[in-house]
Amino acid sequence: MADMSSSDLAMDEHRLETPFSAEALARLKLGDIVRIDGVIFTGRIGVYKKLFDEGAEPPVDIESLTNVTFHCSPAVSEKGPGEWEISAVTATASFRFDKHLPLLMDQYGVRCVIGKGGMSSEFYRNHFKRLGAVFLNTVGYGIGAQYGRGVEKVEAVHWLEELGIAQAMWVLRVKNFGPFLVECDTDGNSLYQMTQKETNEELKGLYEDLPSPILKRMGEMHNPEDEVF
């Protein structure tokens, strides 16, 4: 990773079936494009509080079901009693779940997290690298309907009454679900961190001759990198 740059990204395409094998995960490199077949489950703070703060038993055997989870909010309509249709899926920021995510990964075998924005480099090193896990990021904004088209069927929904549609645990059967971008690989490398470092290097020259007050925000910022990002 130390010698890798964005110009080295192959951006290979993969279509993987859940649960992802350790070998399949290890083949995923930063910037690769992934589409998914199989079963995944959604989880947000409501699910995590039920599992880890309240000590509730999981409503399904997560580890035998799948090792892929999605931080998202689905747009759902009920076609009939217990019959659901998802028209769109919108990712939510994953860094908000850094307290509970290690517990989910350790206790229930999750090895692929889909979300938005990624996690910190330290988090990746401490947890994703240790477990051989990857983080897949949604691509762009306004394509929730594209992801919705990849949902073949709602297999089950749990804790709907207690948590509501956005926070409930949805078990989804998906086909050609994506595209997603590999943000963190099994070595704990981060695409965001790599590209941010490159951008900062490019911008240093633009900022180096500016007087110090311009590089500060309300007298707090002293580093041009902090000012830009």
PDB file of C-alpha atoms in Angstrom:
ATOM      1  CA  MET A   1       0.000   0.000   0.000  1.00  0.00           C
ATOM      2  CA  ALA A   2       2.830   2.405   0.804  1.00  0.00           C
ATOM      3  CA  ASP A   3       3.984   2.448  -2.824  1.00  0.00           C
ATOM      4  CA  MET A   4       0.533   2.168  -4.388  1.00  0.00           C
ATOM      5  CA  SER A   5      -1.217   5.099  -6.045  1.00  0.00           C
ATOM      6  CA  SER A   6      -4.563   5.630  -7.724  1.00  0.00           C
ATOM      7  CA  SER A   7      -2.881   5.166 -11.108  1.00  0.00           C
ATOM      8  CA  ASP A   8      -2.140   1.559 -10.102  1.00  0.00           C
ATOM      9  CA  LEU A   9      -5.801   0.636  -9.560  1.00  0.00           C
ATOM     10  CA  ALA A  10      -6.915  -2.155 -11.874  1.00  0.00           C
ATOM     11  CA  MET A  11     -10.627  -1.650 -11.113  1.00  0.00           C
ATOM     12  CA  ASP A  12     -11.370  -5.284 -11.895  1.00  0.00           C
ATOM     13  CA  GLU A  13     -14.994  -6.405 -11.840  1.00  0.00           C
ATOM     14  CA  HIS A  14     -16.250  -9.263  -9.665  1.00  0.00           C
ATOM     15  CA  ARG A  15     -19.589 -11.000  -9.274  1.00  0.00           C
ATOM     16  CA  LEU A  16     -19.664 -12.890  -5.998  1.00  0.00           C
ATOM     17  CA  GLU A  17     -22.156 -15.183  -4.304  1.00  0.00           C
ATOM     18  CA  THR A  18     -22.820 -15.022  -0.577  1.00  0.00           C
ATOM     19  CA  PRO A  19     -21.476 -16.102   1.776  1.00  0.00           C
ATOM     20  CA  PHE A  20     -18.157 -14.762   0.513  1.00  0.00           C
ATOM     21  CA  SER A  21     -15.252 -17.166   0.922  1.00  0.00           C
ATOM     22  CA  ALA A  22     -11.973 -16.018   2.441  1.00  0.00           C
ATOM     23  CA  GLU A  23     -10.330 -16.608  -0.937  1.00  0.00           C
ATOM     24  CA  ALA A  24     -12.878 -14.451  -2.766  1.00  0.00           C
ATOM     25  CA  LEU A  25     -12.458 -11.652  -0.242  1.00  0.00           C
ATOM     26  CA  ALA A  26      -8.669 -11.779  -0.539  1.00  0.00           C
ATOM     27  CA  ARG A  27      -8.934 -11.301  -4.310  1.00  0.00           C
ATOM     28  CA  LEU A  28     -10.730  -7.971  -3.926  1.00  0.00           C
ATOM     29  CA  LYS A  29      -8.411  -5.000  -4.353  1.00  0.00           C
ATOM     30  CA  LEU A  30      -8.933  -1.294  -3.766  1.00  0.00           C
ATOM     31  CA  GLY A  31     -11.084   0.269  -6.452  1.00  0.00           C
ATOM     32  CA  ASP A  32     -12.471  -3.029  -7.742  1.00  0.00           C
ATOM     33  CA  ILE A  33     -16.155  -3.168  -8.679  1.00  0.00           C
ATOM     34  CA  VAL A  34     -18.340  -5.791  -6.998  1.00  0.00           C
ATOM     35  CA  ARG A  35     -21.824  -7.120  -7.711  1.00  0.00           C
ATOM     36  CA  ILE A  36     -23.512  -9.593  -5.400  1.00  0.00           C
ATOM     37  CA  ASP A  37     -25.795 -12.633  -5.682  1.00  0.00           C
ATOM     38  CA  GLY A  38     -27.330 -14.382  -2.696  1.00  0.00           C
ATOM     39  CA  VAL A  39     -28.570 -13.275   0.719  1.00  0.00           C
ATOM     40  CA  ILE A  40     -27.594 -10.198   2.717  1.00  0.00           C
ATOM     41  CA  PHE A  41     -29.077  -8.506   5.775  1.00  0.00           C
ATOM     42  CA  THR A  42     -29.461  -4.869   6.739  1.00  0.00           C
ATOM     43  CA  GLY A  43     -28.498  -3.395  10.068  1.00  0.00           C
ATOM     44  CA  ARG A  44     -28.403   0.055  11.610  1.00  0.00           C
ATOM     45  CA  ILE A  45     -28.236   1.462  15.117  1.00  0.00           C
ATOM     46  CA  GLY A  46     -31.642   0.033  16.052  1.00  0.00           C
ATOM     47  CA  VAL A  47     -30.514  -3.514  15.286  1.00  0.00           C
ATOM     48  CA  TYR A  48     -27.170  -3.012  17.007  1.00  0.00           C
ATOM     49  CA  LYS A  49     -28.765  -1.658  20.171  1.00  0.00           C
ATOM     50  CA  LYS A  50     -31.118  -4.627  20.289  1.00  0.00           C
ATOM     51  CA  LEU A  51     -28.281  -7.120  19.866  1.00  0.00           C
ATOM     52  CA  PHE A  52     -25.490  -5.575  21.895  1.00  0.00           C
ATOM     53  CA  ASP A  53     -26.984  -3.051  24.324  1.00  0.00           C
ATOM     54  CA  GLU A  54     -30.163  -4.929  25.199  1.00  0.00           C
ATOM     55  CA  GLY A  55     -28.707  -8.413  24.741  1.00  0.00           C
ATOM     56  CA  ALA A  56     -31.524  -9.641  22.493  1.00  0.00           C
ATOM     57  CA  GLU A  57     -31.099 -12.949  20.717  1.00  0.00           C
ATOM     58  CA  PRO A  58     -30.677 -12.548  16.953  1.00  0.00           C
ATOM     59  CA  PRO A  59     -33.946 -13.320  15.159  1.00  0.00           C
ATOM     60  CA  VAL A  60     -31.993 -15.418  12.630  1.00  0.00           C
ATOM     61  CA  ASP A  61     -28.791 -17.455  12.732  1.00  0.00           C
ATOM     62  CA  ILE A  62     -26.693 -14.728  11.123  1.00  0.00           C
ATOM     63  CA  GLU A  63     -23.503 -16.734  10.784  1.00  0.00           C
ATOM     64  CA  SER A  64     -25.161 -19.555   8.853  1.00  0.00           C
ATOM     65  CA  LEU A  65     -27.284 -17.149   6.797  1.00  0.00           C
ATOM     66  CA  THR A  66     -24.670 -14.837   5.284  1.00  0.00           C
ATOM     67  CA  ASN A  67     -21.518 -12.889   6.078  1.00  0.00           C
ATOM     68  CA  VAL A  68     -22.581  -9.714   4.245  1.00  0.00           C
ATOM     69  CA  THR A  69     -24.399  -6.792   5.866  1.00  0.00           C
ATOM     70  CA  PHE A  70     -25.593  -3.468   4.458  1.00  0.00           C
ATOM     71  CA  HIS A  71     -25.911  -0.174   6.340  1.00  0.00           C
ATOM     72  CA  CYS A  72     -28.944   1.167   4.534  1.00  0.00           C
ATOM     73  CA  SER A  73     -32.544   2.306   4.558  1.00  0.00           C
ATOM     74  CA  PRO A  74     -34.852   0.566   2.064  1.00  0.00           C
ATOM     75  CA  ALA A  75     -37.847   2.145   0.341  1.00  0.00           C
ATOM     76  CA  VAL A  76     -40.475  -0.507   1.009  1.00  0.00           C
ATOM     77  CA  SER A  77     -44.103  -1.084   0.068  1.00  0.00           C
ATOM     78  CA  GLU A  78     -46.328  -3.877   1.364  1.00  0.00           C
ATOM     79  CA  LYS A  79     -48.010  -5.641  -1.550  1.00  0.00           C
ATOM     80  CA  GLY A  80     -49.963  -7.952   0.735  1.00  0.00           C
ATOM     81  CA  PRO A  81     -49.778  -9.436   4.236  1.00  0.00           C
ATOM     82  CA  GLY A  82     -46.125 -10.248   4.770  1.00  0.00           C
ATOM     83  CA  GLU A  83     -45.314  -9.562   1.125  1.00  0.00           C
ATOM     84  CA  TRP A  84     -42.868  -6.720   0.634  1.00  0.00           C
ATOM     85  CA  GLU A  85     -41.364  -4.971  -2.352  1.00  0.00           C
ATOM     86  CA  ILE A  86     -38.228  -2.827  -2.237  1.00  0.00           C
ATOM     87  CA  SER A  87     -37.980  -0.165  -4.924  1.00  0.00           C
ATOM     88  CA  ALA A  88     -34.825   1.591  -3.749  1.00  0.00           C
ATOM     89  CA  VAL A  89     -32.026   1.218  -1.222  1.00  0.00           C
ATOM     90  CA  THR A  90     -30.095   4.152   0.206  1.00  0.00           C
ATOM     91  CA  ALA A  91     -26.855   3.663   2.138  1.00  0.00           C
ATOM     92  CA  THR A  92     -26.190   5.407   5.426  1.00  0.00           C
ATOM     93  CA  ALA A  93     -22.870   6.543   6.903  1.00  0.00           C
ATOM     94  CA  SER A  94     -21.084   3.547   8.396  1.00  0.00           C
ATOM     95  CA  PHE A  95     -18.668   5.391  10.696  1.00  0.00           C
ATOM     96  CA  ARG A  96     -21.582   6.040  13.055  1.00  0.00           C
ATOM     97  CA  PHE A  97     -21.592   2.345  13.953  1.00  0.00           C
ATOM     98  CA  ASP A  98     -17.948   1.985  14.971  1.00  0.00           C
ATOM     99  CA  LYS A  99     -18.932   1.051  18.533  1.00  0.00           C
ATOM    100  CA  HIS A 100     -21.024  -1.966  17.549  1.00  0.00           C
ATOM    101  CA  LEU A 101     -19.553  -3.108  14.240  1.00  0.00           C
ATOM    102  CA  PRO A 102     -16.584  -4.993  15.779  1.00  0.00           C
ATOM    103  CA  LEU A 103     -19.044  -6.956  17.926  1.00  0.00           C
ATOM    104  CA  LEU A 104     -21.102  -7.873  14.876  1.00  0.00           C
ATOM    105  CA  MET A 105     -18.016  -9.008  13.005  1.00  0.00           C
ATOM    106  CA  ASP A 106     -16.513 -10.962  15.898  1.00  0.00           C
ATOM    107  CA  GLN A 107     -19.663 -12.627  17.202  1.00  0.00           C
ATOM    108  CA  TYR A 108     -21.570 -13.303  13.979  1.00  0.00           C
ATOM    109  CA  GLY A 109     -18.900 -13.804  11.336  1.00  0.00           C
ATOM    110  CA  VAL A 110     -19.643 -10.753   9.182  1.00  0.00           C
ATOM    111  CA  ARG A 111     -16.798 -10.305   6.703  1.00  0.00           C
ATOM    112  CA  CYS A 112     -18.236  -7.803   4.233  1.00  0.00           C
ATOM    113  CA  VAL A 113     -19.778  -4.476   5.186  1.00  0.00           C
ATOM    114  CA  ILE A 114     -21.581  -2.374   2.587  1.00  0.00           C
ATOM    115  CA  GLY A 115     -22.174   1.258   3.411  1.00  0.00           C
ATOM    116  CA  LYS A 116     -21.257   4.856   2.773  1.00  0.00           C
ATOM    117  CA  GLY A 117     -18.226   6.891   3.745  1.00  0.00           C
ATOM    118  CA  GLY A 118     -16.101   4.080   5.103  1.00  0.00           C
ATOM    119  CA  MET A 119     -14.368   3.839   8.467  1.00  0.00           C
ATOM    120  CA  SER A 120     -11.123   5.245   9.849  1.00  0.00           C
ATOM    121  CA  SER A 121      -7.760   3.753   8.888  1.00  0.00           C
ATOM    122  CA  GLU A 122      -7.229   2.712  12.498  1.00  0.00           C
ATOM    123  CA  PHE A 123     -10.573   0.901  12.514  1.00  0.00           C
ATOM    124  CA  TYR A 124      -9.658  -0.959   9.334  1.00  0.00           C
ATOM    125  CA  ARG A 125      -6.289  -2.014  10.763  1.00  0.00           C
ATOM    126  CA  ASN A 126      -7.736  -3.140  14.077  1.00  0.00           C
ATOM    127  CA  HIS A 127     -10.741  -5.043  12.785  1.00  0.00           C
ATOM    128  CA  PHE A 128     -10.942  -5.552   9.015  1.00  0.00           C
ATOM    129  CA  LYS A 129      -7.315  -6.602   8.596  1.00  0.00           C
ATOM    130  CA  ARG A 130      -7.483  -8.841  11.662  1.00  0.00           C
ATOM    131  CA  LEU A 131     -10.561 -10.655  10.348  1.00  0.00           C
ATOM    132  CA  GLY A 132      -9.845 -10.604   6.618  1.00  0.00           C
ATOM    133  CA  ALA A 133     -12.911  -8.450   5.944  1.00  0.00           C
ATOM    134  CA  VAL A 134     -13.707  -5.858   3.280  1.00  0.00           C
ATOM    135  CA  PHE A 135     -15.723  -2.657   3.102  1.00  0.00           C
ATOM    136  CA  LEU A 136     -17.748  -1.977  -0.044  1.00  0.00           C
ATOM    137  CA  ASN A 137     -18.913   1.561  -0.697  1.00  0.00           C
ATOM    138  CA  THR A 138     -21.982   2.537  -2.666  1.00  0.00           C
ATOM    139  CA  VAL A 139     -21.216   4.466  -5.835  1.00  0.00           C
ATOM    140  CA  GLY A 140     -22.370   8.067  -6.104  1.00  0.00           C
ATOM    141  CA  TYR A 141     -25.696   9.574  -5.132  1.00  0.00           C
ATOM    142  CA  GLY A 142     -29.164   9.226  -6.592  1.00  0.00           C
ATOM    143  CA  ILE A 143     -28.855   5.602  -7.664  1.00  0.00           C
ATOM    144  CA  GLY A 144     -30.938   4.022  -4.910  1.00  0.00           C
ATOM    145  CA  ALA A 145     -33.354   2.723  -7.543  1.00  0.00           C
ATOM    146  CA  GLN A 146     -30.464   0.940  -9.263  1.00  0.00           C
ATOM    147  CA  TYR A 147     -29.702  -0.900  -6.038  1.00  0.00           C
ATOM    148  CA  GLY A 148     -33.408  -1.560  -5.534  1.00  0.00           C
ATOM    149  CA  ARG A 149     -33.562  -3.379  -8.863  1.00  0.00           C
ATOM    150  CA  GLY A 150     -30.990  -5.813  -7.515  1.00  0.00           C
ATOM    151  CA  VAL A 151     -33.300  -6.959  -4.699  1.00  0.00           C
ATOM    152  CA  GLU A 152     -35.118 -10.075  -5.917  1.00  0.00           C
ATOM    153  CA  LYS A 153     -37.055 -10.824  -2.776  1.00  0.00           C
ATOM    154  CA  VAL A 154     -37.532  -9.884   0.856  1.00  0.00           C
ATOM    155  CA  GLU A 155     -36.853 -13.182   2.605  1.00  0.00           C
ATOM    156  CA  ALA A 156     -37.824 -11.854   6.033  1.00  0.00           C
ATOM    157  CA  VAL A 157     -38.069  -8.733   8.154  1.00  0.00           C
ATOM    158  CA  HIS A 158     -37.389  -8.675  11.892  1.00  0.00           C
ATOM    159  CA  TRP A 159     -38.121  -6.146  14.662  1.00  0.00           C
ATOM    160  CA  LEU A 160     -40.300  -4.143  12.285  1.00  0.00           C
ATOM    161  CA  GLU A 161     -42.870  -3.100  14.885  1.00  0.00           C
ATOM    162  CA  GLU A 162     -40.274  -2.081  17.441  1.00  0.00           C
ATOM    163  CA  LEU A 163     -37.840  -0.321  15.118  1.00  0.00           C
ATOM    164  CA  GLY A 164     -39.794   0.793  12.053  1.00  0.00           C
ATOM    165  CA  ILE A 165     -38.995   0.310   8.385  1.00  0.00           C
ATOM    166  CA  ALA A 166     -35.655   2.139   8.268  1.00  0.00           C
ATOM    167  CA  GLN A 167     -34.163   0.475  11.358  1.00  0.00           C
ATOM    168  CA  ALA A 168     -35.593  -3.046  11.077  1.00  0.00           C
ATOM    169  CA  MET A 169     -33.451  -5.992  10.040  1.00  0.00           C
ATOM    170  CA  TRP A 170     -34.296  -6.890   6.450  1.00  0.00           C
ATOM    171  CA  VAL A 171     -33.104 -10.195   5.015  1.00  0.00           C
ATOM    172  CA  LEU A 172     -32.809  -9.737   1.258  1.00  0.00           C
ATOM    173  CA  ARG A 173     -32.206 -12.081  -1.636  1.00  0.00           C
ATOM    174  CA  VAL A 174     -30.268 -10.161  -4.268  1.00  0.00           C
ATOM    175  CA  LYS A 175     -29.122 -10.736  -7.822  1.00  0.00           C
ATOM    176  CA  ASN A 176     -26.475  -8.747  -9.684  1.00  0.00           C
ATOM    177  CA  PHE A 177     -26.705  -6.327  -6.753  1.00  0.00           C
ATOM    178  CA  GLY A 178     -24.446  -3.339  -7.168  1.00  0.00           C
ATOM    179  CA  PRO A 179     -22.201  -1.835  -8.300  1.00  0.00           C
ATOM    180  CA  PHE A 180     -20.112  -1.372  -5.162  1.00  0.00           C
ATOM    181  CA  LEU A 181     -16.568  -0.065  -4.857  1.00  0.00           C
ATOM    182  CA  VAL A 182     -13.915  -1.779  -2.728  1.00  0.00           C
ATOM    183  CA  GLU A 183     -12.982   0.903  -0.192  1.00  0.00           C
ATOM    184  CA  CYS A 184     -11.102  -1.368   2.240  1.00  0.00           C
ATOM    185  CA  ASP A 185      -9.363  -4.627   1.325  1.00  0.00           C
ATOM    186  CA  THR A 186      -8.438  -7.562   3.556  1.00  0.00           C
ATOM    187  CA  ASP A 187      -5.067  -5.959   4.339  1.00  0.00           C
ATOM    188  CA  GLY A 188      -6.818  -2.967   5.905  1.00  0.00           C
ATOM    189  CA  ASN A 189      -5.890  -0.565   3.096  1.00  0.00           C
ATOM    190  CA  SER A 190      -8.282   2.298   2.361  1.00  0.00           C
ATOM    191  CA  LEU A 191      -9.053   3.760  -1.050  1.00  0.00           C
ATOM    192  CA  TYR A 192     -10.267   6.998   0.527  1.00  0.00           C
ATOM    193  CA  GLN A 193      -7.125   7.434   2.589  1.00  0.00           C
ATOM    194  CA  MET A 194      -4.904   6.775  -0.412  1.00  0.00           C
ATOM    195  CA  THR A 195      -6.659   9.268  -2.679  1.00  0.00           C
ATOM    196  CA  GLN A 196      -6.942  11.864   0.078  1.00  0.00           C
ATOM    197  CA  LYS A 197      -3.197  11.676   0.687  1.00  0.00           C
ATOM    198  CA  GLU A 198      -2.532  12.167  -3.027  1.00  0.00           C
ATOM    199  CA  THR A 199      -4.876  15.146  -3.178  1.00  0.00           C
ATOM    200  CA  ASN A 200      -3.265  16.739  -0.141  1.00  0.00           C
ATOM    201  CA  GLU A 201       0.164  16.391  -1.728  1.00  0.00           C
ATOM    202  CA  GLU A 202      -1.090  18.145  -4.863  1.00  0.00           C
ATOM    203  CA  LEU A 203      -2.645  20.981  -2.886  1.00  0.00           C
ATOM    204  CA  LYS A 204       0.312  21.646  -0.608  1.00  0.00           C
ATOM    205  CA  GLY A 205       2.013  23.646  -3.318  1.00  0.00           C
ATOM    206  CA  LEU A 206      -1.058  25.818  -3.764  1.00  0.00           C
ATOM    207  CA  TYR A 207      -1.252  26.652  -0.076  1.00  0.00           C
ATOM    208  CA  GLU A 208       2.397  26.867   0.966  1.00  0.00           C
ATOM    209  CA  ASP A 209       2.834  30.576   0.156  1.00  0.00           C
ATOM    210  CA  LEU A 210      -0.369  31.737   1.836  1.00  0.00           C
ATOM    211  CA  PRO A 211      -0.041  33.598   5.152  1.00  0.00           C
ATOM    212  CA  SER A 212      -0.935  31.648   8.254  1.00  0.00           C
ATOM    213  CA  PRO A 213      -4.268  33.399   9.013  1.00  0.00           C
ATOM    214  CA  ILE A 214      -5.706  32.218   5.695  1.00  0.00           C
ATOM    215  CA  LEU A 215      -4.912  28.638   6.646  1.00  0.00           C
ATOM    216  CA  LYS A 216      -6.937  28.861   9.840  1.00  0.00           C
ATOM    217  CA  ARG A 217     -10.643  28.490  10.466  1.00  0.00           C
ATOM    218  CA  MET A 218     -11.683  30.709  13.366  1.00  0.00           C
ATOM    219  CA  GLY A 219      -8.102  30.472  14.625  1.00  0.00           C
ATOM    220  CA  GLU A 220      -8.279  26.685  15.020  1.00  0.00           C
ATOM    221  CA  MET A 221      -6.687  25.176  11.914  1.00  0.00           C
ATOM    222  CA  HIS A 222      -2.930  25.315  11.336  1.00  0.00           C
ATOM    223  CA  ASN A 223      -2.515  22.506   8.820  1.00  0.00           C
ATOM    224  CA  PRO A 224      -3.488  23.081   5.180  1.00  0.00           C
ATOM    225  CA  GLU A 225      -4.692  19.487   4.955  1.00  0.00           C
ATOM    226  CA  ASP A 226      -7.168  20.144   7.763  1.00  0.00           C
ATOM    227  CA  GLU A 227      -8.320  23.306   6.056  1.00  0.00           C
ATOM    228  CA  VAL A 228      -9.052  21.558   2.767  1.00  0.00           C
ATOM    229  CA  PHE A 229     -10.646  18.392   4.130  1.00  0.00           C
TER     230      PHE A 229
END
